[in-house]
Amino acid sequence: QGEVDGSTGVGLLVEGLDQTDVSLHDFYHGGAGGTAVNAIGGPVAAAGRPRAGRFAIFGGASSNNVLSYGVSRGGSILAEDIWYEGSPPGFIRLTDTGTFTLNGATTATGRPGPNQEAVNPSFAALEVDGFKGDVGIINTLISTRMTVHGAGPGLHAVVIGLGTGEDYVKTTGSPGAQVGWYGSDRYTPGGGAEPLPDRSPVDTTLLLRELAPIRRERPRPLVALPAGVTDLRIHRVVATLCRTGIRLLGR
């Protein structure tokens, strides 16, 4: 039940941690002037090698961020059971390298102000621009669309069960990228929804790879750690109106 709110830059910054388990439960992250939750990989992640650590959010809510999530230098984030709404209208923009998985999210984006209608029907709440790595968007509702562009070989994106108000995924200028989406719907005027056809199917190996984080990662019980291992637990603490709300840094 930690909270980062109103940061002028980053709400929660996890930087350079290759071996650390960062787990957040019922986590609120809102009002960030930059990116609410940002993961920057350590030397092992940046080199593309397997690492023991993880960064996972198990349940929470967010609002009014310029951007809600970002990964770079091979960093990774798994976010599950998340609600987001507010203006400014942005949500996610991935431009570097890493792994990002969003499972079970509902978002209300693309509005110039609270309780206002979207004014730009081509606006994309989820942007993948020149990103290389794994992106899994699973069982997520967005009020606008997702775009993939400027990505070459090395991007692997799988979208499953996406619900949206517009034509849900646009891909442009991304030769060599593997992008597939399945079981998605589009909202219809006056209420209701209609199914959209599956597109650009990917092979089973890649599909299972993108599903692996939500199958593998689970909340872990609190246990005593060996001597010499840092054990930091934050319960019901609010960091508000800071440049960076909370920073976990590996040296």
Short mmCIF file of C-alpha atoms in Angstrom, two decimals:
data_model
loop_
_atom_site.label_atom_id
_atom_site.label_comp_id
_atom_site.label_asym_id
_atom_site.label_seq_id
_atom_site.Cartn_x
_atom_site.Cartn_y
_atom_site.Cartn_z
CA GLN A 1 0.00 0.00 0.00
CA GLY A 2 2.80 2.43 -0.83
CA GLU A 3 1.98 5.57 -2.81
CA VAL A 4 3.93 7.99 -4.98
CA ASP A 5 1.98 11.07 -5.94
CA GLY A 6 2.63 14.43 -7.57
CA SER A 7 6.28 13.87 -8.48
CA THR A 8 7.66 16.45 -10.88
CA GLY A 9 9.80 13.74 -12.51
CA VAL A 10 9.52 10.04 -11.67
CA GLY A 11 7.26 8.58 -9.01
CA LEU A 12 9.14 5.29 -8.50
CA LEU A 13 12.55 4.78 -10.10
CA VAL A 14 14.20 1.34 -10.02
CA GLU A 15 17.69 1.65 -11.49
CA GLY A 16 20.55 -0.79 -11.91
CA LEU A 17 19.05 -3.66 -9.89
CA ASP A 18 19.75 -7.03 -11.51
CA GLN A 19 19.36 -9.34 -8.50
CA THR A 20 16.65 -7.58 -6.48
CA ASP A 21 13.03 -8.61 -6.00
CA VAL A 22 10.95 -5.42 -6.14
CA SER A 23 7.32 -6.36 -5.43
CA LEU A 24 4.52 -3.85 -4.96
CA HIS A 25 1.06 -4.71 -3.67
CA ASP A 26 -1.97 -2.38 -3.86
CA PHE A 27 0.30 0.36 -5.19
CA TYR A 28 -0.95 3.83 -6.15
CA HIS A 29 1.07 5.98 -8.58
CA GLY A 30 -0.40 9.25 -9.76
CA GLY A 31 0.21 12.83 -10.81
CA ALA A 32 3.72 12.29 -12.22
CA GLY A 33 5.11 15.10 -14.36
CA GLY A 34 7.36 12.56 -16.06
CA THR A 35 6.98 8.78 -15.80
CA ALA A 36 5.18 7.41 -12.75
CA VAL A 37 7.04 4.05 -12.68
CA ASN A 38 10.37 3.68 -14.47
CA ALA A 39 12.72 0.66 -14.61
CA ILE A 40 16.30 1.09 -15.85
CA GLY A 41 18.21 -2.16 -16.14
CA GLY A 42 21.55 -2.92 -14.52
CA PRO A 43 24.67 -4.20 -16.31
CA VAL A 44 23.34 -7.76 -16.62
CA ALA A 45 19.98 -6.65 -18.02
CA ALA A 46 21.60 -4.13 -20.36
CA ALA A 47 23.74 -6.92 -21.79
CA GLY A 48 20.63 -9.03 -22.44
CA ARG A 49 21.58 -11.80 -20.01
CA PRO A 50 19.18 -13.59 -17.61
CA ARG A 51 18.95 -12.08 -14.14
CA ALA A 52 17.55 -13.21 -10.81
CA GLY A 53 15.66 -10.03 -9.94
CA ARG A 54 12.17 -8.89 -10.87
CA PHE A 55 9.97 -5.79 -10.76
CA ALA A 56 6.28 -6.62 -10.31
CA ILE A 57 3.15 -4.67 -9.38
CA PHE A 58 0.31 -6.82 -8.05
CA GLY A 59 -2.78 -4.63 -8.01
CA GLY A 60 -3.16 -0.88 -7.78
CA ALA A 61 -4.46 2.30 -9.33
CA SER A 62 -3.02 5.34 -11.06
CA SER A 63 -4.15 8.64 -12.50
CA ASN A 64 -3.07 11.90 -14.16
CA ASN A 65 0.44 10.89 -15.17
CA VAL A 66 2.21 12.26 -18.24
CA LEU A 67 3.29 8.62 -18.68
CA SER A 68 2.60 5.73 -16.33
CA TYR A 69 5.32 3.16 -17.17
CA GLY A 70 8.71 3.10 -18.84
CA VAL A 71 11.54 0.59 -19.26
CA SER A 72 15.05 1.11 -20.67
CA ARG A 73 18.52 -0.51 -20.77
CA GLY A 74 16.92 -3.95 -20.58
CA GLY A 75 14.77 -3.13 -17.56
CA SER A 76 11.50 -4.96 -16.99
CA ILE A 77 8.10 -4.30 -15.45
CA LEU A 78 5.16 -6.63 -14.87
CA ALA A 79 1.99 -4.73 -13.91
CA GLU A 80 -1.20 -6.64 -13.12
CA ASP A 81 -4.73 -5.60 -12.11
CA ILE A 82 -4.27 -1.85 -12.63
CA TRP A 83 -6.77 0.97 -13.15
CA TYR A 84 -5.72 4.24 -14.80
CA GLU A 85 -7.58 7.41 -15.71
CA GLY A 86 -7.06 11.11 -16.08
CA SER A 87 -5.44 13.86 -18.05
CA PRO A 88 -2.85 14.52 -19.42
CA PRO A 89 -3.96 11.71 -21.66
CA GLY A 90 -0.73 9.70 -22.07
CA PHE A 91 -0.28 6.21 -20.67
CA ILE A 92 2.74 4.24 -22.01
CA ARG A 93 5.52 5.05 -24.48
CA LEU A 94 8.31 2.49 -24.99
CA THR A 95 11.36 3.68 -26.94
CA ASP A 96 14.45 1.82 -25.69
CA THR A 97 15.04 -1.85 -24.73
CA GLY A 98 13.55 -4.13 -22.12
CA THR A 99 10.47 -6.15 -21.22
CA PHE A 100 7.04 -4.80 -20.39
CA THR A 101 3.97 -6.86 -19.49
CA LEU A 102 0.56 -5.39 -18.65
CA ASN A 103 -2.13 -7.83 -17.57
CA GLY A 104 -5.65 -7.08 -16.44
CA ALA A 105 -5.74 -3.29 -16.82
CA THR A 106 -8.49 -0.78 -17.50
CA THR A 107 -7.63 2.71 -18.70
CA ALA A 108 -9.50 5.88 -19.53
CA THR A 109 -7.19 8.08 -21.58
CA GLY A 110 -7.17 10.58 -24.42
CA ARG A 111 -9.15 13.34 -22.73
CA PRO A 112 -8.00 16.97 -22.37
CA GLY A 113 -9.50 17.20 -18.89
CA PRO A 114 -11.46 15.22 -16.29
CA ASN A 115 -14.84 13.98 -17.50
CA GLN A 116 -14.29 15.38 -21.00
CA GLU A 117 -14.59 13.59 -24.30
CA ALA A 118 -11.53 12.64 -26.34
CA VAL A 119 -10.81 15.31 -28.95
CA ASN A 120 -8.27 13.44 -31.10
CA PRO A 121 -9.61 10.12 -32.40
CA SER A 122 -6.17 9.12 -33.72
CA PHE A 123 -4.51 9.49 -30.32
CA ALA A 124 -2.67 6.39 -29.07
CA ALA A 125 -2.46 5.72 -25.34
CA LEU A 126 0.07 2.93 -25.90
CA GLU A 127 3.03 3.79 -28.13
CA VAL A 128 5.86 1.43 -29.07
CA ASP A 129 8.39 3.55 -30.96
CA GLY A 130 11.76 2.10 -31.93
CA PHE A 131 11.60 -0.30 -28.98
CA LYS A 132 13.45 -3.62 -28.93
CA GLY A 133 12.34 -6.28 -26.50
CA ASP A 134 9.21 -8.08 -25.35
CA VAL A 135 5.85 -6.34 -24.96
CA GLY A 136 2.80 -8.25 -23.72
CA ILE A 137 -0.56 -6.47 -23.42
CA ILE A 138 -3.06 -8.97 -22.04
CA ASN A 139 -6.71 -8.60 -21.00
CA THR A 140 -6.52 -4.81 -21.14
CA LEU A 141 -9.14 -2.19 -21.97
CA ILE A 142 -7.99 1.11 -23.46
CA SER A 143 -10.16 3.95 -24.64
CA THR A 144 -8.07 4.82 -27.69
CA ARG A 145 -5.52 2.62 -29.49
CA MET A 146 -2.01 1.18 -29.57
CA THR A 147 0.60 2.04 -32.18
CA VAL A 148 3.81 0.25 -33.15
CA HIS A 149 6.22 2.13 -35.39
CA GLY A 150 9.90 2.68 -36.03
CA ALA A 151 10.83 -0.76 -34.70
CA GLY A 152 13.13 -3.15 -36.52
CA PRO A 153 14.09 -6.73 -35.76
CA GLY A 154 14.17 -7.40 -32.04
CA LEU A 155 10.66 -6.22 -31.16
CA HIS A 156 8.30 -8.96 -30.04
CA ALA A 157 4.80 -7.79 -29.12
CA VAL A 158 1.74 -9.89 -28.40
CA VAL A 159 -1.67 -8.38 -27.67
CA ILE A 160 -4.36 -10.67 -26.25
CA GLY A 161 -7.89 -9.70 -25.32
CA LEU A 162 -7.51 -5.96 -25.93
CA GLY A 163 -10.67 -3.86 -25.85
CA THR A 164 -10.63 -0.41 -27.41
CA GLY A 165 -12.76 2.34 -28.83
CA GLU A 166 -10.84 2.56 -32.11
CA ASP A 167 -9.09 0.31 -34.59
CA TYR A 168 -6.93 -1.09 -31.88
CA VAL A 169 -3.39 -1.61 -33.21
CA LYS A 170 -1.57 0.34 -35.92
CA THR A 171 1.81 -0.80 -37.18
CA THR A 172 3.90 1.40 -39.46
CA GLY A 173 7.54 1.38 -40.47
CA SER A 174 8.36 -1.73 -38.44
CA PRO A 175 9.92 -4.29 -40.79
CA GLY A 176 11.11 -7.38 -38.98
CA ALA A 177 9.11 -6.75 -35.83
CA GLN A 178 6.88 -9.60 -34.69
CA VAL A 179 3.51 -8.25 -33.61
CA GLY A 180 0.42 -10.40 -33.17
CA TRP A 181 -2.95 -9.79 -31.55
CA TYR A 182 -5.83 -12.07 -30.65
CA GLY A 183 -9.32 -12.09 -29.20
CA SER A 184 -9.85 -8.32 -29.19
CA ASP A 185 -12.99 -6.18 -29.32
CA ARG A 186 -13.97 -2.69 -30.44
CA TYR A 187 -16.60 -0.60 -28.69
CA THR A 188 -19.65 0.27 -30.76
CA PRO A 189 -21.68 3.53 -30.70
CA GLY A 190 -24.51 3.48 -28.20
CA GLY A 191 -22.95 0.77 -26.06
CA GLY A 192 -21.76 -2.76 -26.62
CA ALA A 193 -18.80 -4.13 -28.53
CA GLU A 194 -17.94 -6.22 -31.55
CA PRO A 195 -15.13 -8.73 -32.06
CA LEU A 196 -12.20 -7.81 -34.30
CA PRO A 197 -10.35 -10.40 -36.36
CA ASP A 198 -7.05 -11.78 -35.17
CA ARG A 199 -4.11 -10.37 -37.10
CA SER A 200 -0.48 -11.22 -37.83
CA PRO A 201 -0.41 -14.46 -35.84
CA VAL A 202 2.91 -15.32 -34.22
CA ASP A 203 4.31 -18.78 -33.57
CA THR A 204 3.50 -20.69 -30.39
CA THR A 205 6.99 -20.26 -28.98
CA LEU A 206 6.73 -16.47 -29.03
CA LEU A 207 3.17 -16.52 -27.72
CA LEU A 208 4.21 -18.62 -24.71
CA ARG A 209 7.24 -16.38 -24.18
CA GLU A 210 5.04 -13.30 -23.86
CA LEU A 211 2.69 -15.11 -21.49
CA ALA A 212 5.57 -16.40 -19.34
CA PRO A 213 5.78 -13.43 -16.92
CA ILE A 214 2.16 -13.71 -15.79
CA ARG A 215 2.45 -17.49 -15.49
CA ARG A 216 5.72 -17.34 -13.58
CA GLU A 217 5.46 -14.36 -11.24
CA ARG A 218 3.32 -14.62 -8.13
CA PRO A 219 3.16 -12.70 -4.85
CA ARG A 220 5.72 -14.14 -2.47
CA PRO A 221 5.31 -14.55 1.29
CA LEU A 222 7.46 -12.41 3.56
CA VAL A 223 10.29 -14.51 4.93
CA ALA A 224 13.53 -13.81 6.76
CA LEU A 225 16.42 -13.23 4.34
CA PRO A 226 20.03 -14.38 4.82
CA ALA A 227 22.48 -12.16 6.67
CA GLY A 228 23.97 -9.47 4.48
CA VAL A 229 20.94 -9.26 2.15
CA THR A 230 19.10 -5.93 2.13
CA ASP A 231 15.48 -6.28 3.23
CA LEU A 232 13.47 -3.07 2.77
CA ARG A 233 9.70 -3.07 3.34
CA ILE A 234 7.49 -0.02 2.94
CA HIS A 235 3.97 -0.20 4.35
CA ARG A 236 1.39 2.57 3.92
CA VAL A 237 3.92 5.30 3.18
CA VAL A 238 3.14 8.21 0.82
CA ALA A 239 5.88 10.07 -1.05
CA THR A 240 4.35 13.20 -2.53
CA LEU A 241 5.40 16.40 -4.33
CA CYS A 242 9.02 15.29 -4.88
CA ARG A 243 11.29 15.36 -7.90
CA THR A 244 11.58 11.57 -7.53
CA GLY A 245 9.20 9.95 -5.06
CA ILE A 246 11.16 6.75 -4.33
CA ARG A 247 14.45 5.71 -5.90
CA LEU A 248 15.94 2.21 -5.56
CA LEU A 249 19.47 2.34 -6.93
CA GLY A 250 22.08 -0.36 -7.49
CA ARG A 251 25.73 0.67 -7.37
#
